Coordinates of C-alpha atoms and ligand atoms in Angstrom, one line a residue:
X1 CA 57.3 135.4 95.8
X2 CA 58.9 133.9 92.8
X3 CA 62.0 135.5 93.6
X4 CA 62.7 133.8 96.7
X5 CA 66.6 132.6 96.4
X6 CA 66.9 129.6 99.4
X7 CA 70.9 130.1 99.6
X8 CA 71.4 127.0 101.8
X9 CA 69.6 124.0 101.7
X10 CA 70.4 120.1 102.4
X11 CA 67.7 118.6 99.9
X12 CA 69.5 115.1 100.4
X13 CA 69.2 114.9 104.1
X14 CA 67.2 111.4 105.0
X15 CA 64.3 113.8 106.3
X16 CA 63.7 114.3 102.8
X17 CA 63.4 110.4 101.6
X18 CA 59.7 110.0 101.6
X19 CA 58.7 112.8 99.2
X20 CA 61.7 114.8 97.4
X21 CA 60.1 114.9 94.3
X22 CA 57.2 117.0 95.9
X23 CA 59.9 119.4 98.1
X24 CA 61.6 120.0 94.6
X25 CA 57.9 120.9 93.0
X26 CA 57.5 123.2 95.3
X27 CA 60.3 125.3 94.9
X28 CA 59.4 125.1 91.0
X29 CA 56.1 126.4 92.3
X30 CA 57.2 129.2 94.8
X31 CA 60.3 129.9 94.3
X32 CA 64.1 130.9 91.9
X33 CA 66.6 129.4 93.1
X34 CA 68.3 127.4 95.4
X35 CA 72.0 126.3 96.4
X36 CA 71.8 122.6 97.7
X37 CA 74.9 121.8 99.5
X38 CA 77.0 119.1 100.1
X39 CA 78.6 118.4 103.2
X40 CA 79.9 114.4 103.2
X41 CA 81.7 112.4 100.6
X42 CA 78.6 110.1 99.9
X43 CA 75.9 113.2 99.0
X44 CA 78.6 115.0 97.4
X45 CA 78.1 113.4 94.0
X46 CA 74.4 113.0 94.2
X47 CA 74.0 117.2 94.7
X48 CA 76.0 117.7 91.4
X49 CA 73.4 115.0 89.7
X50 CA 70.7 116.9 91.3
X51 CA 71.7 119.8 90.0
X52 CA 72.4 118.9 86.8
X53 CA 68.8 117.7 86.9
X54 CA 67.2 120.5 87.9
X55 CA 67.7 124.3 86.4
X56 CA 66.4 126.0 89.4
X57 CA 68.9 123.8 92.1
X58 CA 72.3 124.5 91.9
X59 CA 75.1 122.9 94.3
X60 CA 78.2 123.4 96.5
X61 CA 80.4 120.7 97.8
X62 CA 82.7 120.1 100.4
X63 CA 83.4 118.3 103.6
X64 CA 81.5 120.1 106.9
X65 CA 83.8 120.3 109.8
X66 CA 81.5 117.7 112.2
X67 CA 82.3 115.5 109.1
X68 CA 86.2 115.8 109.3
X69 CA 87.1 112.7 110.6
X70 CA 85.5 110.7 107.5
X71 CA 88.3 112.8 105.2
X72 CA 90.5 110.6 103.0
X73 CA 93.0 111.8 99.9
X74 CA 90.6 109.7 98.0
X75 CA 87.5 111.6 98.9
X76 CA 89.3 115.4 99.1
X77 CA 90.0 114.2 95.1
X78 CA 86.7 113.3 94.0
X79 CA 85.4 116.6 95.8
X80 CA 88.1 118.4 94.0
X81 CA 86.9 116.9 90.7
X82 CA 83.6 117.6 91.4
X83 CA 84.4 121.4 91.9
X84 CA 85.1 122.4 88.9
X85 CA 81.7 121.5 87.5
X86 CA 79.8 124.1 86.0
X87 CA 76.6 123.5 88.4
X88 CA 78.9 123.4 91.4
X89 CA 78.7 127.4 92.5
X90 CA 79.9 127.4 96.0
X91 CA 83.0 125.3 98.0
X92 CA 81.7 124.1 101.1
X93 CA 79.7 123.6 103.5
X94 CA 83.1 123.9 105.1
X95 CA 84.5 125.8 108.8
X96 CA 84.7 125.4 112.1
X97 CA 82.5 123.9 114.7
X98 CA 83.2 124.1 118.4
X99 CA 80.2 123.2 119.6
X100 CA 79.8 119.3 118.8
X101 CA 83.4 118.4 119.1
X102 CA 86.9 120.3 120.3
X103 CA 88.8 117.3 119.9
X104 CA 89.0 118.1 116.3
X105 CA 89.8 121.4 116.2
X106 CA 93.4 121.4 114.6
X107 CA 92.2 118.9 111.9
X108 CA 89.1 121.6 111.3
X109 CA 91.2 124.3 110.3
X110 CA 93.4 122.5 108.3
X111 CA 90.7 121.1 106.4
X112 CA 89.1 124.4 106.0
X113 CA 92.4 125.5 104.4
X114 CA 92.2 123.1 102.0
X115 CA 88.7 124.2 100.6
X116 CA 89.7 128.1 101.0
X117 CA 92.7 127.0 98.6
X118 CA 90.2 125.1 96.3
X119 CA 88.1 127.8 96.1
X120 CA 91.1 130.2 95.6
X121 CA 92.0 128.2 92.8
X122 CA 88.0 127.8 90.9
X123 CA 87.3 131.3 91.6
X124 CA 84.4 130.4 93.4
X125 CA 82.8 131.4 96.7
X126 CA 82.7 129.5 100.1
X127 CA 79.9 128.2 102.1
X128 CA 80.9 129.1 105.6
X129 CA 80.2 127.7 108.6
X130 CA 81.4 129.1 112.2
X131 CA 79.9 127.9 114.9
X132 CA 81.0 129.1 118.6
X133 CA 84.5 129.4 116.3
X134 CA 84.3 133.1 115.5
X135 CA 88.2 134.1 116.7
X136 CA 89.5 131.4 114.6
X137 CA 87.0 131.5 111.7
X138 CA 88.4 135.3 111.4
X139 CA 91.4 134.3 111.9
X140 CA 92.0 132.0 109.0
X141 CA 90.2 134.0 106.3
X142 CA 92.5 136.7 107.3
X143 CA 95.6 134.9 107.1
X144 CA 94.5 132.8 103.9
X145 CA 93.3 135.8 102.3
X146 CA 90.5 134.1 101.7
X147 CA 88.9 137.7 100.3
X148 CA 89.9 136.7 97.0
X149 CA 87.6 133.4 96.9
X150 CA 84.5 135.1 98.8
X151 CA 81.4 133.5 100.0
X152 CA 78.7 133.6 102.6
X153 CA 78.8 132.9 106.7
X154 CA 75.8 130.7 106.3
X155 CA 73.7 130.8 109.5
X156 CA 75.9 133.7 110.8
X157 CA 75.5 133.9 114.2
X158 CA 78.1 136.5 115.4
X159 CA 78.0 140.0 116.9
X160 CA 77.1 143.3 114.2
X161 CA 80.7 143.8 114.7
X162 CA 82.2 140.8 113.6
X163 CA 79.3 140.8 110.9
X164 CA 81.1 144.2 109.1
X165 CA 84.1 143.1 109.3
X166 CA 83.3 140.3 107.2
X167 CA 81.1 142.1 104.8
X168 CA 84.6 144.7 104.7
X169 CA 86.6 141.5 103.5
X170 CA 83.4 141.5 100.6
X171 CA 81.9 138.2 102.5
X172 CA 78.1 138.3 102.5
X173 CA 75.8 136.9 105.7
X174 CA 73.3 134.1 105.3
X175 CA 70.5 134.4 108.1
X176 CA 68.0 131.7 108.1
X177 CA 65.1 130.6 110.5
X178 CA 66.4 131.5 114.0
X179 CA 66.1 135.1 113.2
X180 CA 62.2 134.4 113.3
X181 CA 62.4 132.6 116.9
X182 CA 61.2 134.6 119.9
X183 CA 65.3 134.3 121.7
X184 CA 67.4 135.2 119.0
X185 CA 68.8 138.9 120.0
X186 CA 72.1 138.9 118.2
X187 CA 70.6 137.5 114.4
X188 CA 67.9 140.4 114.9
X189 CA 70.5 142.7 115.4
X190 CA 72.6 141.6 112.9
X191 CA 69.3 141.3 110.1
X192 CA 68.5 145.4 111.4
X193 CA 72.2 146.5 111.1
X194 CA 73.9 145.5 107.9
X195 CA 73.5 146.9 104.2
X196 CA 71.1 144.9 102.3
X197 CA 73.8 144.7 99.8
X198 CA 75.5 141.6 102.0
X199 CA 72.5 139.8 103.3
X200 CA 71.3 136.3 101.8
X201 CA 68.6 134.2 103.0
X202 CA 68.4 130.7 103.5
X203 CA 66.6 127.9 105.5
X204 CA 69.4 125.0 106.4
X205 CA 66.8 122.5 105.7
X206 CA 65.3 120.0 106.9
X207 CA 67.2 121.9 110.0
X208 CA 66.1 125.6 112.0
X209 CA 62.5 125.8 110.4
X210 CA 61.2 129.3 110.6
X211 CA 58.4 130.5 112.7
X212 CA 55.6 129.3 112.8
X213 CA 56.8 125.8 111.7
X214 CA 59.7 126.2 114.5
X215 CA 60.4 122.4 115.5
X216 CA 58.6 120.9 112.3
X217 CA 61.2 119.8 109.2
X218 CA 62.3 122.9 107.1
X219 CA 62.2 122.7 103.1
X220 CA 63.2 126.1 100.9
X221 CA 59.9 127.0 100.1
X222 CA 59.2 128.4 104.0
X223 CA 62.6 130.9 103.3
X224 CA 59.5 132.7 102.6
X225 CA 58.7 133.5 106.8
X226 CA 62.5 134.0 107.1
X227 CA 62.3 136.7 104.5
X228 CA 59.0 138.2 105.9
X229 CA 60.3 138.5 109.2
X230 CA 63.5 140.8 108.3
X231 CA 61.4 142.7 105.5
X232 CA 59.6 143.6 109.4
X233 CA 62.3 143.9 111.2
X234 CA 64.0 146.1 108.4
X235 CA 60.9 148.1 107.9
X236 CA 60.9 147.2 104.1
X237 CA 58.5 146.0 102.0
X238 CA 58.4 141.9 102.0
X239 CA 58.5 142.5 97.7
X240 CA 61.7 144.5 97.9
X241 CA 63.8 142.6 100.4
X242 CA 63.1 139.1 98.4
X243 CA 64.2 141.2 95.5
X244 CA 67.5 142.4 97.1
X245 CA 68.0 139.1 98.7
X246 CA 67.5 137.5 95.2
X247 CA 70.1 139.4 93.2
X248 CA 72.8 139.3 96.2
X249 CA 72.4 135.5 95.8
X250 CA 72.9 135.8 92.2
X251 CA 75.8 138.6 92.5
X252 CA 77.5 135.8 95.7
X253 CA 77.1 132.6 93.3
X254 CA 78.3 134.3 90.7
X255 CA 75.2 133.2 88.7
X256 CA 73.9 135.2 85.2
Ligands
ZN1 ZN1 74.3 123.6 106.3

């Protein structure tokens, strides 16, 4: 299990208040490595001081789409300056999201732009997020040739089709806890159908906790069901997909 490479987590969500200290001692006890990602100017800062507190968490920053009306020049600067740290391994969590609000949606994708450019710039890889925004998520890294940067759908939750496409462009796809719930048809799909080479796992904590701690708070040590479930579905051996998954997290973050 020690392995186990949690691509995506939110370790400075309020859920985790109470007892951080003992989430963070358990990945030192079950686990890698983990990406902790920023998604709001105020955490921002404190997941590159986590980081550099901690040689098994690493960090990504950037503004989440939801988050798009709290942008400022101010705020787009201090995440620019933050980029370029040496802990800091991913731009983002950035994207489009459809689902909670449409009213934003030109403001979205210029946004995204912005951190496509960053990354462009650092030479590091984006933490995607598309949600019910697929055409235009395509779209955009298309146009921007966005290729260049690279990075991970997180939480992918489009077709097999749309899933090699983007692994064509050399993007890889982050599947986390819905792939263990008893509905999800299309992440199954996707988990059975794409080279191993392009699949990362991750948990989205304290958010989508795998089966069978579906409902409870997520923390990275339970990537661990996630993993089990498409070494299953896969037909592989739980040891070799936490391997692969492991050094595709590595060969994505662009981590020795
Ligand atoms: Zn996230």
């Amino acid at each position: 299990m020690m392995n186990l490479f949690d691509t995506h987590a939110h370790i400075l969500d309020d859920q985790f208040n109470d007892d951080r200290e003992q989430v963070i001692r358990n990945i030192y006890d079950n686990m890698a490595l983990v990406v902790n990602i920023g998604c709001n100017l105020e955490d921002c800062p404190h997941t590159v001081a986590l980081a550099e507190q901690y040689d098994k968490l690493y960090a990504a920053v950037g503004l989440h789409p939801e988050d798009v009306k709290t942008y400022t020049p101010e705020g787009w600067d201090m995440i620019c300056r933050l980029a370029e740290h040496p802990k800091v391994v991913g731009i983002g969590e950035t994207g489009l999201d459809y689902y909670w609000d449409t009213s934003t949606k030109d403001a979205q994708k210029v946004l995204f732009e912005q951190h496509i450019d960053l990354a462009k710039q650092l030479h590091k890889p984006l933490v995607i997020h598309d949600r019910e925004a697929h055409g235009d998520t395509l779209e955009i890294l298309k146009r921007t040739n966005a290729k260049e940067a690279g990075g991970i759908l997180h939480a992918f939750s489009g077709s097999v089709e749309m899933a090699m496409e983007v692994i064509k462009m050399g993007f890889y796809i982050g599947l986390g806890g819905p792939v263990t719930f008893k509905n999800a048809r299309k992440a199954v799909e996707v988990a059975q159908a794409i080279p191993l080479e392009y699949l990362v796992i991750e948990t989205d904590c304290p958010y989508m906790a795998p089966v069978p701690f579906r409902g409870k708070r997520n923390e990275p040590m339970l990537v661990q069901h996630t993993a089990a479930k498409i070494a299953e579905l896969r037909g592989i051996s739980l040891e070799e997909l936490i391997e692969a998954t492991y050094q595709n997290g590595k060969r994505v973050y662009r981590l020795k």
